[in-house]
Amino acid sequence: MKLDLTEALSQEQLEAQKQRVLDAFETLVGRNGAGNDFLGWIDLPENYDREEYDRILKAAARIRETAEALVVVGIGGSYLGARAVIEALSPSYDRQTPEILFAGNQLSAQEMAELLDYLKGKTFAINVISKSGTTTEPAIAFRLLKSLLEENVGAEKARELIFATTDRQKGALKTLADDAGYETFVVPDDIGGRFTVLTAVGLLPIAVAGIDCDALMAGAQTMRQTTLQADFDQNPALSYAAARLAMMENDKKTEIFVAYEPKLHYFQEWWKQLAGESEGKEGKGLYPTSVGNTTDLHSLGQWIQEGPSIHFETVLWFDEAVRDVAVPEDADNLDGLNYLAGKPLHFVNEQAMRGTRQAHVEGGVPNILLTAKRLDAETLGELIYFFEVTIGVTGYALGINPFNQPGVEFYKKNMFHLLGKPGF
Ligand code: PA5
């Protein structure tokens, strides 16, 4: 993976952040900052429960054999990582069964009614994921889906098709799962939701989708070795954190994560949660947003090029396409495209990326370019770990606790009051 900061800031601007970043890194790896009881993700790629990992792969194989669909029930960190990896690495069309569906990540009545209609009569599995076990959105979805599944296949068979991923020993979902006899997997105590993609939270749905979990973990292991070095020049997470801090000092308010691959849409959503929920505190933090190009060059591209100068871009590019097609020759050439005949589409996409980058830089938009080899499980494991370290370091450099999310409680209190929940 290569990080190119040359179109974003000067060497002097980067150097100016160096000590601040190294101090923050020391706090992170020394585990002596705020939220240091949520740092289990740092060693996770090496230090995970092998027995549970095997159980995850076995459960996934059973689901693949017996179910037409898997419904992943969770919200925030309890679904975005799995969805990010599954969407990035699965074919866009004509997917193999079981189909992977996501529920409990909003409260739309219409969505739920349509999902229940779609699943009526089907043999589907449910993976309900909630660390607290009390989150309203997944709890309601799980009640409805469980009841439909029992109607479809009977209570006994439903029990074998429901998997709960939750706290090791406490919480409403743990009690419910133990009482009902569901197989359970663990959300580790020391890992917050948005850092759990490489735990059972992400791995069970990812394995059901037929994705190589070993390769995902191997990628994270490689990046762990790279990004746990306290050497500023050898550790790309430190340079990236420094660049982001320099942007904030330069009055940039928003970071736009740019991808040229539609399969990365949910990876961008995962990154937005990781950055936004970790950094947006005490009046600090970049607003993380994203675009999918070239689609968004025909909508938001105008704002990015000529709107108020409050943003910078981080572009993720893959050197190789996993699959490619060539532009065909046409005898009539009425569309004037024969100058591209025989050229791979990935080459055309690359020139769009390079041309856009140049235009935005000339328009005053700083541009960070992150280049990876190809979109596969190993690379995705690397990227996940890379972004996790960057966000931890940036958060500590900002002087906030990157591992809590106190602001999330405010809407819940009001909603519970309006709903008449006892005690609110
Ligand atoms: O990152 C986080 O901690 C949150 O997004 C949680 O994952 C989310 O609120 C869901 O919480 P729970 O897993 O307790 O249902």
Short mmCIF file of C-alpha atoms and ligand atoms in Angstrom, two decimals:
data_model
loop_
_atom_site.label_atom_id
_atom_site.label_comp_id
_atom_site.label_asym_id
_atom_site.label_seq_id
_atom_site.Cartn_x
_atom_site.Cartn_y
_atom_site.Cartn_z
CA MET A 1 0.00 0.00 0.00
CA LYS A 2 1.36 3.42 -0.93
CA LEU A 3 0.42 6.76 0.57
CA ASP A 4 1.08 9.83 -1.57
CA LEU A 5 0.80 13.12 0.30
CA THR A 6 2.58 15.28 -2.26
CA GLU A 7 -0.62 16.88 -3.56
CA ALA A 8 -1.97 17.50 -0.06
CA LEU A 9 0.64 19.36 1.95
CA SER A 10 4.30 20.37 2.09
CA GLN A 11 7.03 18.42 3.83
CA GLU A 12 7.27 21.27 6.38
CA GLN A 13 3.56 21.03 7.19
CA LEU A 14 3.96 17.28 7.67
CA GLU A 15 7.05 17.66 9.85
CA ALA A 16 5.20 20.20 12.00
CA GLN A 17 2.77 17.45 13.10
CA LYS A 18 5.40 14.76 13.61
CA GLN A 19 6.00 15.06 17.35
CA ARG A 20 2.31 15.43 18.11
CA VAL A 21 1.58 12.25 16.16
CA LEU A 22 4.44 10.30 17.74
CA ASP A 23 3.21 11.31 21.22
CA ALA A 24 -0.33 10.20 20.33
CA PHE A 25 1.01 6.92 18.94
CA GLU A 26 2.94 6.37 22.18
CA THR A 27 -0.28 6.91 24.13
CA LEU A 28 -2.10 4.39 21.92
CA VAL A 29 0.44 1.58 21.99
CA GLY A 30 1.46 2.36 25.58
CA ARG A 31 -2.25 1.92 26.39
CA ASN A 32 -2.29 4.81 28.80
CA GLY A 33 -4.82 7.18 27.23
CA ALA A 34 -8.54 7.70 27.71
CA GLY A 35 -10.57 4.67 26.65
CA ASN A 36 -7.59 2.33 27.07
CA ASP A 37 -9.96 -0.44 28.15
CA PHE A 38 -11.15 -0.57 24.50
CA LEU A 39 -7.85 -1.38 22.81
CA GLY A 40 -8.39 -5.12 22.25
CA TRP A 41 -8.43 -4.47 18.48
CA ILE A 42 -4.70 -3.61 18.49
CA ASP A 43 -3.54 -7.21 19.01
CA LEU A 44 -6.64 -8.87 17.57
CA PRO A 45 -5.11 -9.97 14.22
CA GLU A 46 -2.59 -12.08 16.17
CA ASN A 47 -4.36 -12.65 19.39
CA TYR A 48 -7.85 -14.00 18.72
CA ASP A 49 -9.77 -16.93 20.11
CA ARG A 50 -8.85 -19.79 17.70
CA GLU A 51 -11.51 -22.09 19.14
CA GLU A 52 -14.22 -19.52 18.49
CA TYR A 53 -12.78 -18.77 15.03
CA ASP A 54 -13.18 -22.48 14.10
CA ARG A 55 -16.68 -22.48 15.50
CA ILE A 56 -17.51 -19.43 13.34
CA LEU A 57 -16.30 -21.19 10.19
CA LYS A 58 -18.27 -24.34 11.09
CA ALA A 59 -21.45 -22.37 11.81
CA ALA A 60 -21.00 -20.51 8.52
CA ALA A 61 -20.67 -23.80 6.63
CA ARG A 62 -23.89 -25.09 8.27
CA ILE A 63 -25.75 -21.89 7.35
CA ARG A 64 -24.50 -22.16 3.76
CA GLU A 65 -25.78 -25.74 3.58
CA THR A 66 -29.16 -25.25 5.18
CA ALA A 67 -30.40 -21.68 4.66
CA GLU A 68 -31.65 -19.81 1.63
CA ALA A 69 -30.70 -16.50 3.24
CA LEU A 70 -28.87 -15.10 6.26
CA VAL A 71 -30.38 -12.02 7.89
CA VAL A 72 -27.76 -10.00 9.77
CA VAL A 73 -29.55 -8.04 12.49
CA GLY A 74 -27.49 -5.18 13.95
CA ILE A 75 -26.79 -1.47 13.75
CA GLY A 76 -23.68 0.75 13.66
CA GLY A 77 -20.56 -1.18 14.53
CA SER A 78 -22.69 -4.31 14.83
CA TYR A 79 -23.27 -4.51 11.06
CA LEU A 80 -21.26 -1.99 9.03
CA GLY A 81 -17.97 -3.93 9.05
CA ALA A 82 -19.59 -7.15 7.86
CA ARG A 83 -21.55 -5.31 5.18
CA ALA A 84 -18.44 -3.39 4.06
CA VAL A 85 -16.43 -6.57 3.51
CA ILE A 86 -19.28 -8.59 2.00
CA GLU A 87 -20.27 -5.89 -0.51
CA ALA A 88 -16.64 -5.21 -1.44
CA LEU A 89 -15.77 -8.83 -2.13
CA SER A 90 -18.96 -10.41 -3.47
CA PRO A 91 -20.12 -10.36 -7.08
CA SER A 92 -22.55 -7.51 -7.74
CA TYR A 93 -24.89 -9.76 -9.75
CA ASP A 94 -25.87 -13.38 -9.60
CA ARG A 95 -24.57 -14.07 -6.10
CA GLN A 96 -24.47 -17.59 -4.77
CA THR A 97 -26.94 -18.51 -2.07
CA PRO A 98 -27.40 -17.93 0.76
CA GLU A 99 -28.37 -14.37 0.12
CA ILE A 100 -27.11 -12.01 2.84
CA LEU A 101 -29.70 -9.49 4.01
CA PHE A 102 -29.35 -6.75 6.61
CA ALA A 103 -32.04 -5.69 9.08
CA GLY A 104 -32.32 -3.81 12.37
CA ASN A 105 -30.18 -0.91 11.11
CA GLN A 106 -33.11 1.54 10.90
CA LEU A 107 -36.76 1.71 12.00
CA SER A 108 -38.51 1.92 8.64
CA ALA A 109 -41.88 0.17 8.84
CA GLN A 110 -42.05 -0.27 5.08
CA GLU A 111 -38.61 -1.86 4.87
CA MET A 112 -39.51 -4.29 7.62
CA ALA A 113 -42.90 -5.19 6.13
CA GLU A 114 -41.30 -5.84 2.74
CA LEU A 115 -38.52 -7.96 4.27
CA LEU A 116 -41.05 -10.06 6.18
CA ASP A 117 -43.06 -10.58 2.97
CA TYR A 118 -39.90 -11.59 1.12
CA LEU A 119 -38.88 -14.12 3.78
CA LYS A 120 -42.33 -15.66 4.23
CA GLY A 121 -42.10 -19.42 3.72
CA LYS A 122 -38.30 -19.39 3.38
CA THR A 123 -35.74 -21.25 5.46
CA PHE A 124 -33.48 -18.44 6.57
CA ALA A 125 -30.88 -18.02 9.30
CA ILE A 126 -30.58 -15.05 11.64
CA ASN A 127 -27.38 -13.64 13.11
CA VAL A 128 -28.50 -11.14 15.72
CA ILE A 129 -25.58 -8.93 16.77
CA SER A 130 -25.69 -6.53 19.71
CA LYS A 131 -23.03 -5.97 22.32
CA SER A 132 -25.39 -4.28 24.77
CA GLY A 133 -28.30 -6.50 23.79
CA THR A 134 -30.70 -3.62 24.36
CA THR A 135 -30.41 -1.52 21.20
CA THR A 136 -33.95 -0.75 20.03
CA GLU A 137 -33.51 -1.14 16.26
CA PRO A 138 -32.05 -4.68 16.22
CA ALA A 139 -34.17 -5.80 19.20
CA ILE A 140 -37.43 -4.98 17.35
CA ALA A 141 -36.18 -6.52 14.10
CA PHE A 142 -35.11 -9.68 15.91
CA ARG A 143 -38.52 -10.13 17.58
CA LEU A 144 -40.27 -9.89 14.21
CA LEU A 145 -37.82 -12.10 12.31
CA LYS A 146 -37.65 -14.75 15.02
CA SER A 147 -41.40 -15.01 15.09
CA LEU A 148 -41.55 -15.34 11.27
CA LEU A 149 -38.82 -17.97 11.27
CA GLU A 150 -40.66 -20.01 13.90
CA GLU A 151 -43.79 -19.77 11.78
CA ASN A 152 -41.83 -20.86 8.67
CA VAL A 153 -39.86 -23.80 10.06
CA GLY A 154 -41.13 -24.48 13.58
CA ALA A 155 -39.57 -23.49 16.92
CA GLU A 156 -37.14 -26.43 17.11
CA LYS A 157 -35.56 -25.88 13.70
CA ALA A 158 -35.59 -22.08 14.23
CA ARG A 159 -33.43 -22.57 17.30
CA GLU A 160 -30.74 -24.14 15.10
CA LEU A 161 -30.94 -21.31 12.59
CA ILE A 162 -30.50 -18.44 15.07
CA PHE A 163 -27.01 -17.28 16.08
CA ALA A 164 -26.45 -14.53 18.63
CA THR A 165 -23.27 -12.44 18.78
CA THR A 166 -23.19 -10.52 22.03
CA ASP A 167 -21.42 -9.94 25.34
CA ARG A 168 -19.56 -12.95 26.75
CA GLN A 169 -21.68 -13.18 29.89
CA LYS A 170 -24.11 -10.34 30.47
CA GLY A 171 -26.94 -8.44 28.81
CA ALA A 172 -30.47 -9.07 27.59
CA LEU A 173 -29.45 -10.82 24.38
CA LYS A 174 -27.04 -13.16 26.16
CA THR A 175 -29.78 -14.18 28.62
CA LEU A 176 -32.32 -14.61 25.84
CA ALA A 177 -29.91 -16.67 23.70
CA ASP A 178 -28.89 -18.94 26.58
CA ASP A 179 -32.52 -19.49 27.57
CA ALA A 180 -33.53 -20.36 24.02
CA GLY A 181 -30.41 -22.47 23.33
CA TYR A 182 -29.02 -20.43 20.42
CA GLU A 183 -25.36 -20.78 19.52
CA THR A 184 -23.57 -17.65 20.72
CA PHE A 185 -20.44 -15.79 19.70
CA VAL A 186 -18.62 -13.10 21.61
CA VAL A 187 -18.27 -9.35 21.19
CA PRO A 188 -15.06 -8.91 23.22
CA ASP A 189 -15.33 -6.64 26.28
CA ASP A 190 -12.33 -4.60 25.22
CA ILE A 191 -13.39 -3.80 21.65
CA GLY A 192 -15.94 -1.08 20.82
CA GLY A 193 -18.54 -1.71 18.09
CA ARG A 194 -16.84 0.16 15.23
CA PHE A 195 -13.57 -1.74 15.81
CA THR A 196 -15.18 -5.23 15.81
CA VAL A 197 -15.18 -6.21 12.15
CA LEU A 198 -12.43 -8.79 12.68
CA THR A 199 -14.25 -10.40 15.62
CA ALA A 200 -17.26 -12.74 15.39
CA VAL A 201 -19.36 -9.60 14.77
CA GLY A 202 -17.96 -9.33 11.26
CA LEU A 203 -16.52 -12.77 10.67
CA LEU A 204 -19.66 -14.93 10.87
CA PRO A 205 -21.60 -13.04 8.16
CA ILE A 206 -18.39 -12.63 6.13
CA ALA A 207 -17.72 -16.38 6.27
CA VAL A 208 -21.33 -17.15 5.28
CA ALA A 209 -20.76 -14.98 2.20
CA GLY A 210 -17.94 -17.37 1.26
CA ILE A 211 -15.15 -14.83 1.81
CA ASP A 212 -11.70 -16.03 2.85
CA CYS A 213 -11.47 -15.00 6.53
CA ASP A 214 -7.89 -16.32 6.79
CA ALA A 215 -6.79 -13.89 4.06
CA LEU A 216 -8.65 -11.03 5.76
CA MET A 217 -6.88 -11.74 9.06
CA ALA A 218 -3.53 -12.18 7.26
CA GLY A 219 -3.90 -8.72 5.71
CA ALA A 220 -4.61 -7.22 9.13
CA GLN A 221 -1.57 -9.03 10.56
CA THR A 222 0.68 -7.56 7.86
CA MET A 223 -0.62 -4.05 8.46
CA ARG A 224 -0.32 -4.49 12.21
CA GLN A 225 3.40 -5.07 11.80
CA THR A 226 3.74 -2.02 9.57
CA THR A 227 1.66 0.37 11.62
CA LEU A 228 2.92 -0.56 15.07
CA GLN A 229 6.39 0.78 14.23
CA ALA A 230 7.21 4.01 16.03
CA ASP A 231 9.17 5.15 12.97
CA PHE A 232 7.36 8.10 11.39
CA ASP A 233 8.90 7.55 7.96
CA GLN A 234 8.11 3.82 7.82
CA ASN A 235 4.61 3.92 9.24
CA PRO A 236 1.98 5.18 6.76
CA ALA A 237 -0.71 5.43 9.48
CA LEU A 238 1.42 8.06 11.23
CA SER A 239 1.92 10.13 8.06
CA TYR A 240 -1.77 9.90 7.24
CA ALA A 241 -2.71 10.95 10.78
CA ALA A 242 -0.24 13.87 10.52
CA ALA A 243 -1.75 14.94 7.20
CA ARG A 244 -5.28 14.88 8.63
CA LEU A 245 -4.17 16.97 11.63
CA ALA A 246 -2.43 19.45 9.34
CA MET A 247 -5.66 19.74 7.33
CA MET A 248 -7.61 20.57 10.50
CA GLU A 249 -5.02 23.22 11.43
CA ASN A 250 -5.48 24.61 7.96
CA ASP A 251 -9.21 25.06 8.66
CA LYS A 252 -10.40 22.07 6.65
CA LYS A 253 -13.64 20.79 8.15
CA THR A 254 -14.42 17.73 6.07
CA GLU A 255 -12.55 14.75 4.66
CA ILE A 256 -14.07 13.22 1.54
CA PHE A 257 -13.24 9.55 1.08
CA VAL A 258 -13.20 8.96 -2.66
CA ALA A 259 -13.50 5.57 -4.33
CA TYR A 260 -13.76 4.61 -7.98
CA GLU A 261 -15.28 1.21 -7.21
CA PRO A 262 -19.02 0.99 -6.37
CA LYS A 263 -18.40 -2.16 -4.35
CA LEU A 264 -16.66 0.07 -1.81
CA HIS A 265 -19.81 2.00 -0.91
CA TYR A 266 -20.28 0.21 2.42
CA PHE A 267 -16.56 0.25 3.12
CA GLN A 268 -16.87 4.05 2.90
CA GLU A 269 -19.87 3.87 5.26
CA TRP A 270 -17.81 1.78 7.70
CA TRP A 271 -14.97 4.33 7.51
CA LYS A 272 -17.42 7.19 8.10
CA GLN A 273 -18.62 5.58 11.32
CA LEU A 274 -15.08 4.77 12.42
CA ALA A 275 -13.90 8.34 11.88
CA GLY A 276 -17.06 10.23 12.85
CA GLU A 277 -17.97 8.33 16.00
CA SER A 278 -14.36 8.28 17.18
CA GLU A 279 -13.35 11.89 16.50
CA GLY A 280 -16.49 14.02 16.56
CA LYS A 281 -16.29 15.17 20.19
CA GLU A 282 -15.77 18.34 22.23
CA GLY A 283 -16.23 20.48 19.12
CA LYS A 284 -13.37 18.67 17.34
CA GLY A 285 -12.99 16.25 14.45
CA LEU A 286 -13.32 16.25 10.68
CA TYR A 287 -16.75 15.58 9.19
CA PRO A 288 -16.17 12.33 7.29
CA THR A 289 -18.05 12.01 4.05
CA SER A 290 -17.64 10.05 0.84
CA VAL A 291 -18.21 9.99 -2.89
CA GLY A 292 -18.30 7.15 -5.38
CA ASN A 293 -16.72 8.16 -8.67
CA THR A 294 -17.11 8.59 -11.47
CA THR A 295 -20.84 8.57 -10.58
CA ASP A 296 -20.55 11.51 -8.18
CA LEU A 297 -18.42 13.55 -10.58
CA HIS A 298 -21.75 14.12 -12.30
CA SER A 299 -23.40 15.38 -9.10
CA LEU A 300 -21.15 16.43 -6.18
CA GLY A 301 -18.10 16.97 -8.39
CA GLN A 302 -19.17 20.57 -9.02
CA TRP A 303 -19.23 21.38 -5.28
CA ILE A 304 -15.90 19.65 -4.67
CA GLN A 305 -14.27 21.60 -7.52
CA GLU A 306 -15.68 25.07 -6.82
CA GLY A 307 -17.57 25.08 -3.51
CA PRO A 308 -16.32 26.64 -0.25
CA SER A 309 -12.80 25.56 0.56
CA ILE A 310 -13.53 23.48 3.66
CA HIS A 311 -12.56 20.02 2.41
CA PHE A 312 -9.79 17.72 1.31
CA GLU A 313 -9.94 14.33 -0.38
CA THR A 314 -8.53 10.92 0.43
CA VAL A 315 -8.65 8.79 -2.71
CA LEU A 316 -8.44 5.01 -2.56
CA TRP A 317 -7.19 3.47 -5.79
CA PHE A 318 -6.43 -0.14 -6.74
CA ASP A 319 -3.57 -0.72 -9.18
CA GLU A 320 -5.11 -3.86 -10.64
CA ALA A 321 -8.73 -4.61 -11.50
CA VAL A 322 -9.92 -7.99 -10.21
CA ARG A 323 -11.76 -8.34 -13.56
CA ASP A 324 -11.47 -6.18 -16.63
CA VAL A 325 -13.04 -5.70 -20.06
CA ALA A 326 -11.70 -3.91 -23.14
CA VAL A 327 -13.53 -1.16 -25.02
CA PRO A 328 -14.69 -2.74 -28.32
CA GLU A 329 -13.85 -1.43 -31.82
CA ASP A 330 -16.90 -0.23 -33.80
CA ALA A 331 -16.82 0.02 -37.61
CA ASP A 332 -19.08 3.10 -37.75
CA ASN A 333 -17.50 4.88 -34.78
CA LEU A 334 -20.54 7.18 -34.55
CA ASP A 335 -19.83 7.78 -30.85
CA GLY A 336 -16.20 8.67 -31.65
CA LEU A 337 -14.89 6.14 -29.14
CA ASN A 338 -12.55 4.19 -31.41
CA TYR A 339 -9.56 6.06 -29.97
CA LEU A 340 -10.16 3.90 -26.89
CA ALA A 341 -10.72 0.63 -28.77
CA GLY A 342 -8.82 -2.21 -27.14
CA LYS A 343 -8.10 -0.20 -23.98
CA PRO A 344 -8.98 -1.89 -20.67
CA LEU A 345 -11.85 -0.20 -18.78
CA HIS A 346 -9.68 -0.08 -15.65
CA PHE A 347 -7.20 2.07 -17.62
CA VAL A 348 -10.03 4.46 -18.56
CA ASN A 349 -11.16 4.60 -14.91
CA GLU A 350 -7.57 5.33 -13.87
CA GLN A 351 -7.29 8.29 -16.24
CA ALA A 352 -10.60 9.59 -14.86
CA MET A 353 -9.11 9.33 -11.35
CA ARG A 354 -5.87 11.06 -12.39
CA GLY A 355 -7.63 13.79 -14.34
CA THR A 356 -10.02 14.47 -11.46
CA ARG A 357 -7.19 14.55 -8.98
CA GLN A 358 -5.34 17.14 -11.05
CA ALA A 359 -8.47 19.24 -11.52
CA HIS A 360 -9.29 19.23 -7.81
CA VAL A 361 -5.72 20.03 -6.79
CA GLU A 362 -5.70 22.92 -9.27
CA GLY A 363 -9.02 24.00 -7.77
CA GLY A 364 -7.35 24.20 -4.33
CA VAL A 365 -8.54 20.88 -2.90
CA PRO A 366 -5.71 19.00 -1.15
CA ASN A 367 -5.56 15.39 -2.28
CA ILE A 368 -4.23 12.34 -0.45
CA LEU A 369 -3.79 9.25 -2.61
CA LEU A 370 -3.81 5.78 -1.10
CA THR A 371 -2.92 3.07 -3.61
CA ALA A 372 -3.44 -0.62 -2.90
CA LYS A 373 -2.73 -3.59 -5.14
CA ARG A 374 -6.15 -5.07 -5.80
CA LEU A 375 -9.52 -5.37 -4.10
CA ASP A 376 -9.24 -8.72 -2.32
CA ALA A 377 -9.65 -10.05 1.22
CA GLU A 378 -6.02 -9.55 2.17
CA THR A 379 -5.97 -5.93 1.00
CA LEU A 380 -9.23 -5.22 2.79
CA GLY A 381 -7.77 -6.65 6.02
CA GLU A 382 -4.81 -4.29 5.56
CA LEU A 383 -7.03 -1.29 4.95
CA ILE A 384 -9.24 -2.01 7.96
CA TYR A 385 -6.28 -2.12 10.32
CA PHE A 386 -4.62 0.89 8.67
CA PHE A 387 -7.69 3.08 9.19
CA GLU A 388 -8.21 1.84 12.76
CA VAL A 389 -4.67 2.85 13.78
CA THR A 390 -4.93 6.19 11.99
CA ILE A 391 -8.17 7.06 13.73
CA GLY A 392 -6.83 6.01 17.16
CA VAL A 393 -3.72 8.17 16.68
CA THR A 394 -5.61 11.19 15.31
CA GLY A 395 -8.10 10.99 18.17
CA TYR A 396 -5.40 11.02 20.84
CA ALA A 397 -3.57 13.85 19.05
CA LEU A 398 -6.83 15.83 19.20
CA GLY A 399 -6.97 15.23 22.96
CA ILE A 400 -10.26 13.32 22.92
CA ASN A 401 -11.22 9.76 23.82
CA PRO A 402 -11.53 8.05 20.41
CA PHE A 403 -13.13 4.93 21.88
CA ASN A 404 -16.39 6.17 23.40
CA GLN A 405 -19.54 7.63 21.83
CA PRO A 406 -21.39 9.63 24.52
CA GLY A 407 -23.22 11.75 21.93
CA VAL A 408 -25.14 8.73 20.66
CA GLU A 409 -27.20 8.58 23.88
CA PHE A 410 -28.98 11.91 23.40
CA TYR A 411 -31.42 10.80 20.69
CA LYS A 412 -32.11 7.57 22.57
CA LYS A 413 -33.21 9.39 25.75
CA ASN A 414 -35.66 11.57 23.82
CA MET A 415 -36.96 8.64 21.77
CA PHE A 416 -37.47 6.47 24.89
CA HIS A 417 -39.30 9.35 26.60
CA LEU A 418 -41.58 9.79 23.57
CA LEU A 419 -42.17 6.05 23.37
CA GLY A 420 -43.05 5.87 27.06
CA LYS A 421 -40.25 3.48 28.07
CA PRO A 422 -40.37 2.97 31.85
CA GLY A 423 -37.78 5.16 33.59
CA PHE A 424 -37.60 7.77 30.78
O1 PA5 B 1 -19.58 1.54 17.43
C1 PA5 B 1 -20.41 1.45 18.31
O2 PA5 B 1 -20.11 1.22 19.50
C2 PA5 B 1 -21.88 1.58 17.99
O3 PA5 B 1 -22.07 1.91 16.66
C3 PA5 B 1 -22.61 0.28 18.30
O4 PA5 B 1 -22.01 -0.74 17.56
C4 PA5 B 1 -24.09 0.40 17.97
O5 PA5 B 1 -24.65 1.46 18.67
C5 PA5 B 1 -24.82 -0.89 18.27
O6 PA5 B 1 -24.66 -1.21 19.62
P1 PA5 B 1 -24.96 -2.67 20.17
O7 PA5 B 1 -23.98 -3.60 19.54
O8 PA5 B 1 -24.80 -2.58 21.64
O9 PA5 B 1 -26.37 -3.02 19.75
#
